[in-house]
PDB file of C-alpha atoms in Angstrom:
ATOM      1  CA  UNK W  17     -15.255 -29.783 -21.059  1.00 51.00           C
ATOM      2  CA  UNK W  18     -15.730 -26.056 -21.440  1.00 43.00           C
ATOM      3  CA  UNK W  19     -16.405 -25.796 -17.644  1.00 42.00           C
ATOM      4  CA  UNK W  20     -12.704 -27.819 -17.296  1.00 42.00           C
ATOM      5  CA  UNK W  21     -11.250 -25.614 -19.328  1.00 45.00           C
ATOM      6  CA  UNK W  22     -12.445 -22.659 -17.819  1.00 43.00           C
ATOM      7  CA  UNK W  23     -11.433 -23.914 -13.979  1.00 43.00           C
ATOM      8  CA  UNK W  24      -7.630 -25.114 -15.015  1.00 49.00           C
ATOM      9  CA  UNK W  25      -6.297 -21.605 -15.563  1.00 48.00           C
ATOM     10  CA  UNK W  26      -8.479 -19.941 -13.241  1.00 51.00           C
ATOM     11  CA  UNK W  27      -7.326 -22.472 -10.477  1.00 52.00           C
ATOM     12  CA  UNK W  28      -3.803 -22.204 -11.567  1.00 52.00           C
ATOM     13  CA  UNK W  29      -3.948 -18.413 -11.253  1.00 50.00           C
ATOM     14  CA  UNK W  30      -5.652 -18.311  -8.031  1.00 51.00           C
ATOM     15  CA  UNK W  31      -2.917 -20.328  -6.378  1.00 53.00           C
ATOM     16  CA  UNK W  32       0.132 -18.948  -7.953  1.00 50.00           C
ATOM     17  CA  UNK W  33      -1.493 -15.172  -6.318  1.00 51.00           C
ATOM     18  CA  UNK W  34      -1.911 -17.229  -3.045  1.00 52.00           C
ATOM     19  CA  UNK W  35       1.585 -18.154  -3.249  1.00 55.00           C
ATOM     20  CA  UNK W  36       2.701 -14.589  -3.562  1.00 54.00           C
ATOM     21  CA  UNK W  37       0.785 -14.289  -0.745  1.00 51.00           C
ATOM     22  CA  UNK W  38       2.059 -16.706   1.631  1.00 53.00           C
ATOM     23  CA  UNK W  39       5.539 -15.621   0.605  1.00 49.00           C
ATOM     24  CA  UNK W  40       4.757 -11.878   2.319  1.00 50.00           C
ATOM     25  CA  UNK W  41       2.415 -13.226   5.354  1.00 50.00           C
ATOM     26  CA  UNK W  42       5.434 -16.326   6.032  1.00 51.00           C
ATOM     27  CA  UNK W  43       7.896 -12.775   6.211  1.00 48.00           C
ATOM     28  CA  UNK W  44       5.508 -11.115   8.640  1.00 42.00           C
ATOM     29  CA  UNK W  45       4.807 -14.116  10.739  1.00 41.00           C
ATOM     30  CA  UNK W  46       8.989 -14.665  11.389  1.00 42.00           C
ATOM     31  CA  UNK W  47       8.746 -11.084  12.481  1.00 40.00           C
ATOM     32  CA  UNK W  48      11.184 -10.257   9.460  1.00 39.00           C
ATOM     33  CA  UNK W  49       8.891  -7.459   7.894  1.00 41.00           C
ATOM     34  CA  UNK W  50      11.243  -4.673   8.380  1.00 40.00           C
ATOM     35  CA  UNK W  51      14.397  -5.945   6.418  1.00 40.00           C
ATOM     36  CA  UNK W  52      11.983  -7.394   3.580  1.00 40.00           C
ATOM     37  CA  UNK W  53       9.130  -4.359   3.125  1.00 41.00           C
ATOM     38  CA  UNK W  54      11.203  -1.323   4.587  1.00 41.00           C
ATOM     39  CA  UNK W  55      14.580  -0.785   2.364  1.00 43.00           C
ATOM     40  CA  UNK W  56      14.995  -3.727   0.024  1.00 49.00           C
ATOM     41  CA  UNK W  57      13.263  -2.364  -2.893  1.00 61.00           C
ATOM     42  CA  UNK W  58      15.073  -5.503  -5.052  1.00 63.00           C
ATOM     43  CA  UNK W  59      12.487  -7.942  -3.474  1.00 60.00           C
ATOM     44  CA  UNK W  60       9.676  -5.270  -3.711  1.00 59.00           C
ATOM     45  CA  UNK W  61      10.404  -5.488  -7.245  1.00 62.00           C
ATOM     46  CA  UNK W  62      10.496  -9.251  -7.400  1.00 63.00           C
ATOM     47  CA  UNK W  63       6.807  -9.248  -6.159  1.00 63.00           C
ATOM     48  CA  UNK W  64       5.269  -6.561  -8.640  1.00 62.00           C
ATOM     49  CA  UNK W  65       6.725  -8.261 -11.631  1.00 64.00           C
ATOM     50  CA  UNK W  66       5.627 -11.204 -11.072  1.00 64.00           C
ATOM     51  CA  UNK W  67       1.931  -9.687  -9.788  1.00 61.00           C
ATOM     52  CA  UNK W  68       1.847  -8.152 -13.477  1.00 63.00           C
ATOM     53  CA  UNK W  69       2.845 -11.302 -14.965  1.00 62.00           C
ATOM     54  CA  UNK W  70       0.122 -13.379 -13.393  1.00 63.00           C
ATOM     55  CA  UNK W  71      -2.934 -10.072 -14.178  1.00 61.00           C
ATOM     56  CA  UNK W  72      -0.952 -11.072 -17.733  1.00 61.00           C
ATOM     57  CA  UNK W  73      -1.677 -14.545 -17.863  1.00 60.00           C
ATOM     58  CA  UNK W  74      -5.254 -13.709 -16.191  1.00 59.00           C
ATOM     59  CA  UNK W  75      -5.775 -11.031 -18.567  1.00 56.00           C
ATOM     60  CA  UNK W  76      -5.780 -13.960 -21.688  1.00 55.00           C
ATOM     61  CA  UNK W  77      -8.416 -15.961 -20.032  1.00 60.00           C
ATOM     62  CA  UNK W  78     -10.931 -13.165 -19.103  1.00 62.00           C
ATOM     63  CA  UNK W  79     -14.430 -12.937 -20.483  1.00 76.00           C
ATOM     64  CA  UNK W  80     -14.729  -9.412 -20.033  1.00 85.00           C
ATOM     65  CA  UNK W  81     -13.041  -5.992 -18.525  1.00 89.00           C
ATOM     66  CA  UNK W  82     -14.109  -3.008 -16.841  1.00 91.00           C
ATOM     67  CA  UNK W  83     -13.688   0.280 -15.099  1.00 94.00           C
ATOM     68  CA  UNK W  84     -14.192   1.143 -11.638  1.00 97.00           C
ATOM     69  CA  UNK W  85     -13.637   4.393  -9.141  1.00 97.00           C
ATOM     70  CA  UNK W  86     -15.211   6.067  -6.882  1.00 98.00           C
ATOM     71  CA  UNK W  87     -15.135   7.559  -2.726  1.00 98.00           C
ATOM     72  CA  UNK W  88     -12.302   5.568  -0.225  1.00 97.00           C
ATOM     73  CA  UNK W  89     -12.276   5.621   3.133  1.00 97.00           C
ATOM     74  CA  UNK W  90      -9.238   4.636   5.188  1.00 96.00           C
ATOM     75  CA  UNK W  91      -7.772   4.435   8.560  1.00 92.00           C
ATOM     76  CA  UNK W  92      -5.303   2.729  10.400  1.00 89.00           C
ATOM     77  CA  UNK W  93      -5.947  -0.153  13.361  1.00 86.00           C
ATOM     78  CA  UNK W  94      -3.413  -0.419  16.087  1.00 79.00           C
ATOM     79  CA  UNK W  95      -2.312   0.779  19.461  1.00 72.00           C
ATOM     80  CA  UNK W  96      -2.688   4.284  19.937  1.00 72.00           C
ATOM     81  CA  UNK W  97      -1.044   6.881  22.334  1.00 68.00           C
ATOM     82  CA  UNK W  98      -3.325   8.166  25.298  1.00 70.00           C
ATOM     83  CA  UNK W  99      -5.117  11.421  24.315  1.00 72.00           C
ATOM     84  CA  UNK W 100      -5.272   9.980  20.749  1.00 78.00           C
ATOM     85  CA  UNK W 101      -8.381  10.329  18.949  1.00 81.00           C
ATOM     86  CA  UNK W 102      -8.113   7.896  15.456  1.00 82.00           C
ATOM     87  CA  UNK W 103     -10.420   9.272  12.807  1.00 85.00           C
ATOM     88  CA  UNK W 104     -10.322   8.821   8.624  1.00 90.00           C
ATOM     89  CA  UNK W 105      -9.250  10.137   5.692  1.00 92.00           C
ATOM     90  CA  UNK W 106     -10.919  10.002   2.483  1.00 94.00           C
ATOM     91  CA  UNK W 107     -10.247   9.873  -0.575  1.00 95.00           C
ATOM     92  CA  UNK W 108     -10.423   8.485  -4.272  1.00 96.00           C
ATOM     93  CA  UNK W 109      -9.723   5.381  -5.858  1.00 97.00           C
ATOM     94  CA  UNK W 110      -9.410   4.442  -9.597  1.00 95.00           C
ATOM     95  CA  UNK W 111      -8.706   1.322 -11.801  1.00 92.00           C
ATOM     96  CA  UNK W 112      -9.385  -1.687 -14.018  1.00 91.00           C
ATOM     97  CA  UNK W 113     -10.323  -5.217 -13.639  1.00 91.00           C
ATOM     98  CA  UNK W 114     -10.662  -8.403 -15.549  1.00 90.00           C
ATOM     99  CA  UNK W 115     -13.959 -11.078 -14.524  1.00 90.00           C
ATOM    100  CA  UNK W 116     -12.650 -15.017 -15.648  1.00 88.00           C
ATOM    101  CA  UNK W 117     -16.177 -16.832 -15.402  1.00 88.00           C
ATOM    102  CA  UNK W 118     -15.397 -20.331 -13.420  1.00 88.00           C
ATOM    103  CA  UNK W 119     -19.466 -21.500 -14.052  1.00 90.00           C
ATOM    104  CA  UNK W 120     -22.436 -19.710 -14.194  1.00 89.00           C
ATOM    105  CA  UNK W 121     -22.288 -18.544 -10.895  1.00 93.00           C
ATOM    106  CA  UNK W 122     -18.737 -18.352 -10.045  1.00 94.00           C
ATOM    107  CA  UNK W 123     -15.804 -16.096 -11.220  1.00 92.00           C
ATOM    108  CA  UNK W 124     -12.343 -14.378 -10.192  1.00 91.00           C
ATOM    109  CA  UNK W 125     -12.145 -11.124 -10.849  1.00 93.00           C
ATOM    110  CA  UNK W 126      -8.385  -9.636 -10.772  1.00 91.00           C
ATOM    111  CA  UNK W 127      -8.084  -5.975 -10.389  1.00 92.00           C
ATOM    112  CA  UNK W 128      -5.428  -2.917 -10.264  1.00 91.00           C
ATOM    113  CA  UNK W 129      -6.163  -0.326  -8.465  1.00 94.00           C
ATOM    114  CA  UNK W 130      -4.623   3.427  -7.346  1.00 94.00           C
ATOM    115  CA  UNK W 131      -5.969   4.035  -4.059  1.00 96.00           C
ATOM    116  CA  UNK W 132      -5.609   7.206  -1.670  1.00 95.00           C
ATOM    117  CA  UNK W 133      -5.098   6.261   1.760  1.00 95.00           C
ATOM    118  CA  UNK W 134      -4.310   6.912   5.349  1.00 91.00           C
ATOM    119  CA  UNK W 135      -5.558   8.508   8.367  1.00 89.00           C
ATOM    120  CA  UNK W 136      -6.513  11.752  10.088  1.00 87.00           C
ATOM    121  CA  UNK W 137      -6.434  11.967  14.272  1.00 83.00           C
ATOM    122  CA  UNK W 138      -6.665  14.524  17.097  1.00 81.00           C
ATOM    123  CA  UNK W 139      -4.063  14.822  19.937  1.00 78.00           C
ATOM    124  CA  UNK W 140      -5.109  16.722  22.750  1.00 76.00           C
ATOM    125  CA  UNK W 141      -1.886  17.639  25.030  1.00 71.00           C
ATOM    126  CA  UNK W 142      -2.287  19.968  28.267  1.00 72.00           C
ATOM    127  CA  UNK W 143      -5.947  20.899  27.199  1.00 74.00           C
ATOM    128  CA  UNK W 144      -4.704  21.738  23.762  1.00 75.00           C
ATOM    129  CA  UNK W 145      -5.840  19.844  20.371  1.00 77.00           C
ATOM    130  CA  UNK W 146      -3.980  19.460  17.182  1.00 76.00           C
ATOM    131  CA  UNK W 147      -6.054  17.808  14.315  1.00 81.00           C
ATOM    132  CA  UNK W 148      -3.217  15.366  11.998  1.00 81.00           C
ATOM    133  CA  UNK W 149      -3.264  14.184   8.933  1.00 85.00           C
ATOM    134  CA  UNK W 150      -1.666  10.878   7.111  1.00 86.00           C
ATOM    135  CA  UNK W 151      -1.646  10.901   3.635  1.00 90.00           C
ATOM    136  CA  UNK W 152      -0.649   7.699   1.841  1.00 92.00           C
ATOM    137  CA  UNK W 153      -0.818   6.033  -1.778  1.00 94.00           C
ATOM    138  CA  UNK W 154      -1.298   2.585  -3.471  1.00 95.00           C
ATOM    139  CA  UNK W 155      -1.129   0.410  -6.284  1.00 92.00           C
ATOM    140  CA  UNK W 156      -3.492  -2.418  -4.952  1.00 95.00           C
ATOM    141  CA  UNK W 157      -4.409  -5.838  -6.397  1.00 93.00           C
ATOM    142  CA  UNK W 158      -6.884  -7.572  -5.374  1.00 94.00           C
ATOM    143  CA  UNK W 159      -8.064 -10.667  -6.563  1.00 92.00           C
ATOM    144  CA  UNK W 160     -11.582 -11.758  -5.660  1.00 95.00           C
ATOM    145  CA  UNK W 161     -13.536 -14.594  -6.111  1.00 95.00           C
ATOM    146  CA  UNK W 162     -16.647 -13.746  -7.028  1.00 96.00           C
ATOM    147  CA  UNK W 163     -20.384 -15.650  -6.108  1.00 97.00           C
ATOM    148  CA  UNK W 164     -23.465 -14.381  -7.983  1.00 95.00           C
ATOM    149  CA  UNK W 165     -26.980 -14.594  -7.100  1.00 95.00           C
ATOM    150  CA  UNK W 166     -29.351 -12.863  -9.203  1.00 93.00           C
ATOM    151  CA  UNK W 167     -27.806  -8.983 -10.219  1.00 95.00           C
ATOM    152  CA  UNK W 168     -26.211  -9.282  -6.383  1.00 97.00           C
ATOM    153  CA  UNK W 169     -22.666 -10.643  -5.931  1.00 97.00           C
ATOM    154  CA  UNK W 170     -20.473 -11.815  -2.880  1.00 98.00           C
ATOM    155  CA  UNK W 171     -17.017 -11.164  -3.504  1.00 98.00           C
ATOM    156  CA  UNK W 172     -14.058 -12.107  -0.655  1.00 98.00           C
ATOM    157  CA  UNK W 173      -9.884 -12.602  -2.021  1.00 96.00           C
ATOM    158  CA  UNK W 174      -7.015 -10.852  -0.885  1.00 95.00           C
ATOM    159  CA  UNK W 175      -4.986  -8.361  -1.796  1.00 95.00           C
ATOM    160  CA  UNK W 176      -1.508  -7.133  -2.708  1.00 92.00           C
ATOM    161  CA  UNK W 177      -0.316  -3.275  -2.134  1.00 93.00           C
ATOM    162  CA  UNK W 178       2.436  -1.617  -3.369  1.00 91.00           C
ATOM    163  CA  UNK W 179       3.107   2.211  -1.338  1.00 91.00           C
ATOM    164  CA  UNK W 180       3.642   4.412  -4.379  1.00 89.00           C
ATOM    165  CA  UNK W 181       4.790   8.276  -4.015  1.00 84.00           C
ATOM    166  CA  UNK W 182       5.787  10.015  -0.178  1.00 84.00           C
ATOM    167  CA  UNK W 183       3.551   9.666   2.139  1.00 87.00           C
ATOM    168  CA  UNK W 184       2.982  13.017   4.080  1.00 84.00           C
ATOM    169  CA  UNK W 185       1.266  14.518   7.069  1.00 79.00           C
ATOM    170  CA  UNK W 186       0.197  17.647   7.490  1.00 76.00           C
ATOM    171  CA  UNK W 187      -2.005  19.527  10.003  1.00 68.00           C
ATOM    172  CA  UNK W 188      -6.116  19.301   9.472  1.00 58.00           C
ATOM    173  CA  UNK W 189      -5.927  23.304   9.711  1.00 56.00           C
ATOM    174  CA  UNK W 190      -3.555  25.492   7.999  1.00 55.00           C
ATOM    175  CA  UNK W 191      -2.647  22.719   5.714  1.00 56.00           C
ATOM    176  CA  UNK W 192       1.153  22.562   6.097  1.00 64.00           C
ATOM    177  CA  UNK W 193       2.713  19.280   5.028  1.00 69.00           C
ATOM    178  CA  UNK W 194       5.917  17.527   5.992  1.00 73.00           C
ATOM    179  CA  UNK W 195       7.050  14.859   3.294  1.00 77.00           C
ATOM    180  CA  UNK W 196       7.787  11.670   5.423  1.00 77.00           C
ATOM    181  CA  UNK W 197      10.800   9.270   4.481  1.00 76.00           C
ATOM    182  CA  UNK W 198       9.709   6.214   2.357  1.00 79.00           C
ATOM    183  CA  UNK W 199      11.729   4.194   4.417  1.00 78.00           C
ATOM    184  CA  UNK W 200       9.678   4.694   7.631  1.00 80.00           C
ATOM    185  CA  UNK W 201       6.904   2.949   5.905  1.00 85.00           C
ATOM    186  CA  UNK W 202       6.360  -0.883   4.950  1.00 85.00           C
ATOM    187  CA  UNK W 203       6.497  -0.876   0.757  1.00 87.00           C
ATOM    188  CA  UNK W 204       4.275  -3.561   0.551  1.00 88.00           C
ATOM    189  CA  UNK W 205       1.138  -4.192   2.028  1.00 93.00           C
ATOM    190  CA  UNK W 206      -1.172  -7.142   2.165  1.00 94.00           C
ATOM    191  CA  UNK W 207      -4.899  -7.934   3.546  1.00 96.00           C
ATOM    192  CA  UNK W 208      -8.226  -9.760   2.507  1.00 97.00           C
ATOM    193  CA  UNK W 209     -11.207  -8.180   1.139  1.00 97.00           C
ATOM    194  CA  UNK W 210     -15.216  -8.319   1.453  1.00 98.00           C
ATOM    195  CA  UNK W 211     -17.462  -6.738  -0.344  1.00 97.00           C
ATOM    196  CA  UNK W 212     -20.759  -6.813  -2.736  1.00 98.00           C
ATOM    197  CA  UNK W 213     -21.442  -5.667  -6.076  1.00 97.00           C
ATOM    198  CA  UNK W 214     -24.932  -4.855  -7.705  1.00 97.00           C
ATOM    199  CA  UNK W 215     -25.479  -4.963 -11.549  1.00 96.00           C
ATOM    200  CA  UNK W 216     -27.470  -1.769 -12.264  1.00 96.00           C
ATOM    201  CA  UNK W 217     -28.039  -2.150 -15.701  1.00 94.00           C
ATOM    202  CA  UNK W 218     -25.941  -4.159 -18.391  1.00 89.00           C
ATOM    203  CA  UNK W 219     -22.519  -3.592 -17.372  1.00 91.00           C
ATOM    204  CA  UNK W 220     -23.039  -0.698 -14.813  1.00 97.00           C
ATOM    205  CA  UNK W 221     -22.883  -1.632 -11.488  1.00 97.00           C
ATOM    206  CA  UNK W 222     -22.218  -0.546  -8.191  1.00 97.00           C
ATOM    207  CA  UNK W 223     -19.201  -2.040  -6.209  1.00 97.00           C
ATOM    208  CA  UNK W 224     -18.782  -1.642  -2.050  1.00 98.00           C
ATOM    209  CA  UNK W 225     -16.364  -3.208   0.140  1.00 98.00           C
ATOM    210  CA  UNK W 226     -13.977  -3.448   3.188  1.00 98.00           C
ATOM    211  CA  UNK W 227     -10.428  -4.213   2.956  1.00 97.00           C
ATOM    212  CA  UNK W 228      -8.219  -5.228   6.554  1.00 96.00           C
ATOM    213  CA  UNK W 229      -4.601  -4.715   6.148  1.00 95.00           C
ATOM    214  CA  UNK W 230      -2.565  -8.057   7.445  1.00 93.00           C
ATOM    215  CA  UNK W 231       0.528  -6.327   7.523  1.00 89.00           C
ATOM    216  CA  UNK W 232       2.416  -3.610  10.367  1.00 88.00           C
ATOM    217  CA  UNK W 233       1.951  -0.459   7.997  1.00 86.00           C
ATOM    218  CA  UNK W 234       4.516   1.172   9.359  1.00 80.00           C
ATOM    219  CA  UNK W 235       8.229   0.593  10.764  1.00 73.00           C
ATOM    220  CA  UNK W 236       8.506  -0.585  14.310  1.00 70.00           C
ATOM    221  CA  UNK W 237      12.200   0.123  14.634  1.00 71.00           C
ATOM    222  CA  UNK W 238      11.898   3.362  12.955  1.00 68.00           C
ATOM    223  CA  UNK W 239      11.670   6.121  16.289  1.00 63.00           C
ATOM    224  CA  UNK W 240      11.348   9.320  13.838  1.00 58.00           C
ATOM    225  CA  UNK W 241       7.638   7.695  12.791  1.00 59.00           C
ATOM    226  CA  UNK W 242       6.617   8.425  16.915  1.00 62.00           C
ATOM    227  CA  UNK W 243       6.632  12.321  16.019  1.00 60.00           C
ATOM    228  CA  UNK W 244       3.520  11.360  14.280  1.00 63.00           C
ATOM    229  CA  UNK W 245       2.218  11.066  17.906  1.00 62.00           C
ATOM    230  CA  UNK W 246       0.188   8.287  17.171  1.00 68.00           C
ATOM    231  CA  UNK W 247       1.787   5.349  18.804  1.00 65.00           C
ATOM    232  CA  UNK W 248       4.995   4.481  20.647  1.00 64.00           C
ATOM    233  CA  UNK W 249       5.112   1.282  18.925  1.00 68.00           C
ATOM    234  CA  UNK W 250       4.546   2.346  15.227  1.00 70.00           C
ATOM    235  CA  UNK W 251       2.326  -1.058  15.034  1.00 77.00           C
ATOM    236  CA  UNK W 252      -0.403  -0.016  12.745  1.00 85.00           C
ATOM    237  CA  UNK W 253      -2.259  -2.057   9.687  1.00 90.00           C
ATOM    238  CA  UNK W 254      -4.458  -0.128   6.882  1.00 93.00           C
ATOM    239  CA  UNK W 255      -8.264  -0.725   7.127  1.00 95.00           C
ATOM    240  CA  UNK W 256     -10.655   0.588   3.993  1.00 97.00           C
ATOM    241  CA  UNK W 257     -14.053   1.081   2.835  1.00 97.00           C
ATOM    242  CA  UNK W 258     -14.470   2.255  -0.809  1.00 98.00           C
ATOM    243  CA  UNK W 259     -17.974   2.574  -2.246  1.00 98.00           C
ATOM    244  CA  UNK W 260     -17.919   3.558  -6.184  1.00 97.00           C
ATOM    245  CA  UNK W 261     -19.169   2.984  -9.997  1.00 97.00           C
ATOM    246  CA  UNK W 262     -17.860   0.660 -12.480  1.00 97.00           C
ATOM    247  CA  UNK W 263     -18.373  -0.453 -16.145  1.00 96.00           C
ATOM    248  CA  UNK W 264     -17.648  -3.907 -17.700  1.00 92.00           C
ATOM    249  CA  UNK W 265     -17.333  -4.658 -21.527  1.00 87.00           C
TER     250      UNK W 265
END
């Protein structure tokens, strides 16, 4: 009975997140991301509400909560430009999380997250090369299910993103930025997640894992994005590693 009770709202979670899901990946699959993660901040909306109402609703049923942070690094996957040289960026990445036990072995384990992102790359025109630099932020939540074995754990889920702030780029030396236009970018971003997490102690552990954007990060039909000499097609999707410290209660 108590396992039952424990699976109903964890179930019932699970697929409402899967649903919010589908809803973005059905957009991208139609080839409708632009008009539905570019300008219309009313359906952008939509989707974080109702991403804070299911943590919410997770956040009644959880056994325990934590802290997390630690070192991010991103880049972007897609078709480059010839004489481009992708690299990373890194960066920092900060939030809390919720673990609802399923059985003994098996939990989800709903997070929000502020994550630094991006990308850094070297263009080399007429012998010349000019280091870049992408500079991007989210609100991320993931929501992992979660298989332990011993103080190890396998965790896999996907993920929602929401861009937060202006993204920017700026040059690797000299450090001058240029604020890009909000609109150039997709507002929402979605991908799946693998990673592994080691209990250290009682409630310190150590959390690592890869997360593959799903969705075009930026705007194909948006031509002042190609000054970022990166692509003539703009068709880019995040990819992440973060690798960091956490504490549950």
């Amino acid at each position: 009975g108590t396992m039952l009770r424990a699976i109903r709202p964890t179930a019932y979670h699970l697929a409402l997140f899967l649903r919010l899901a589908k809803v973005t990946r059905n957009n991208v699959v139609h080839g409708a991301v632009a008009p539905i993660i570019q300008s219309k901040n009313n359906k952008m909306k939509k989707l974080f509400a109702m991403s804070l109402l299911l943590l919410s609703t997770l956040g009644l049923h959880a056994q325990s909560f934590g802290v997390k942070g630690g070192f991010g690094y991103s880049t972007l996957n897609g078709a480059k430009i010839d004489g481009v040289d992708m690299k990373g960026r890194g960066g920092f990445y900060i939030g809390a999380l919720a673990e609802l036990p399923v059985t003994s072995y098996l939990a989800l384990q709903p997070e929000v997250l502020y994550s630094q992102q991006g990308a850094s790359w070297e263009v080399t025109r007429l012998g010349q090369t000019l280091s870049l630099r992408l500079k991007t932020s989210y609100i991320n939540i993931p929501v992992m299910a979660k298989l332990r074995v011993g103080n190890l754990s396998f965790m896999a889920g996907p993920q929602l993103g929401f861009l937060v702030g202006t993204p920017s780029q700026e040059l690797a030396l000299g450090g001058n930025s240029v604020k890009l236009s909000r609109d150039s970018f997709a507002s929402i971003d979605f991908g799946i997640g693998l990673g592994a997490e080691f209990l250290i102690t009682k409630g310190l552990f150590i959390d690592l894992r890869y997360t593959h954007g799903l969705i075009n990060t930026l705007d194909k039909e948006n031509s002042t994005l190609r000054k970022l000499q990166i692509s003539d097609k703009n068709s880019f999707k995040n990819a992440t590693f973060t690798l960091g410290l956490g504490l549950k209660i």
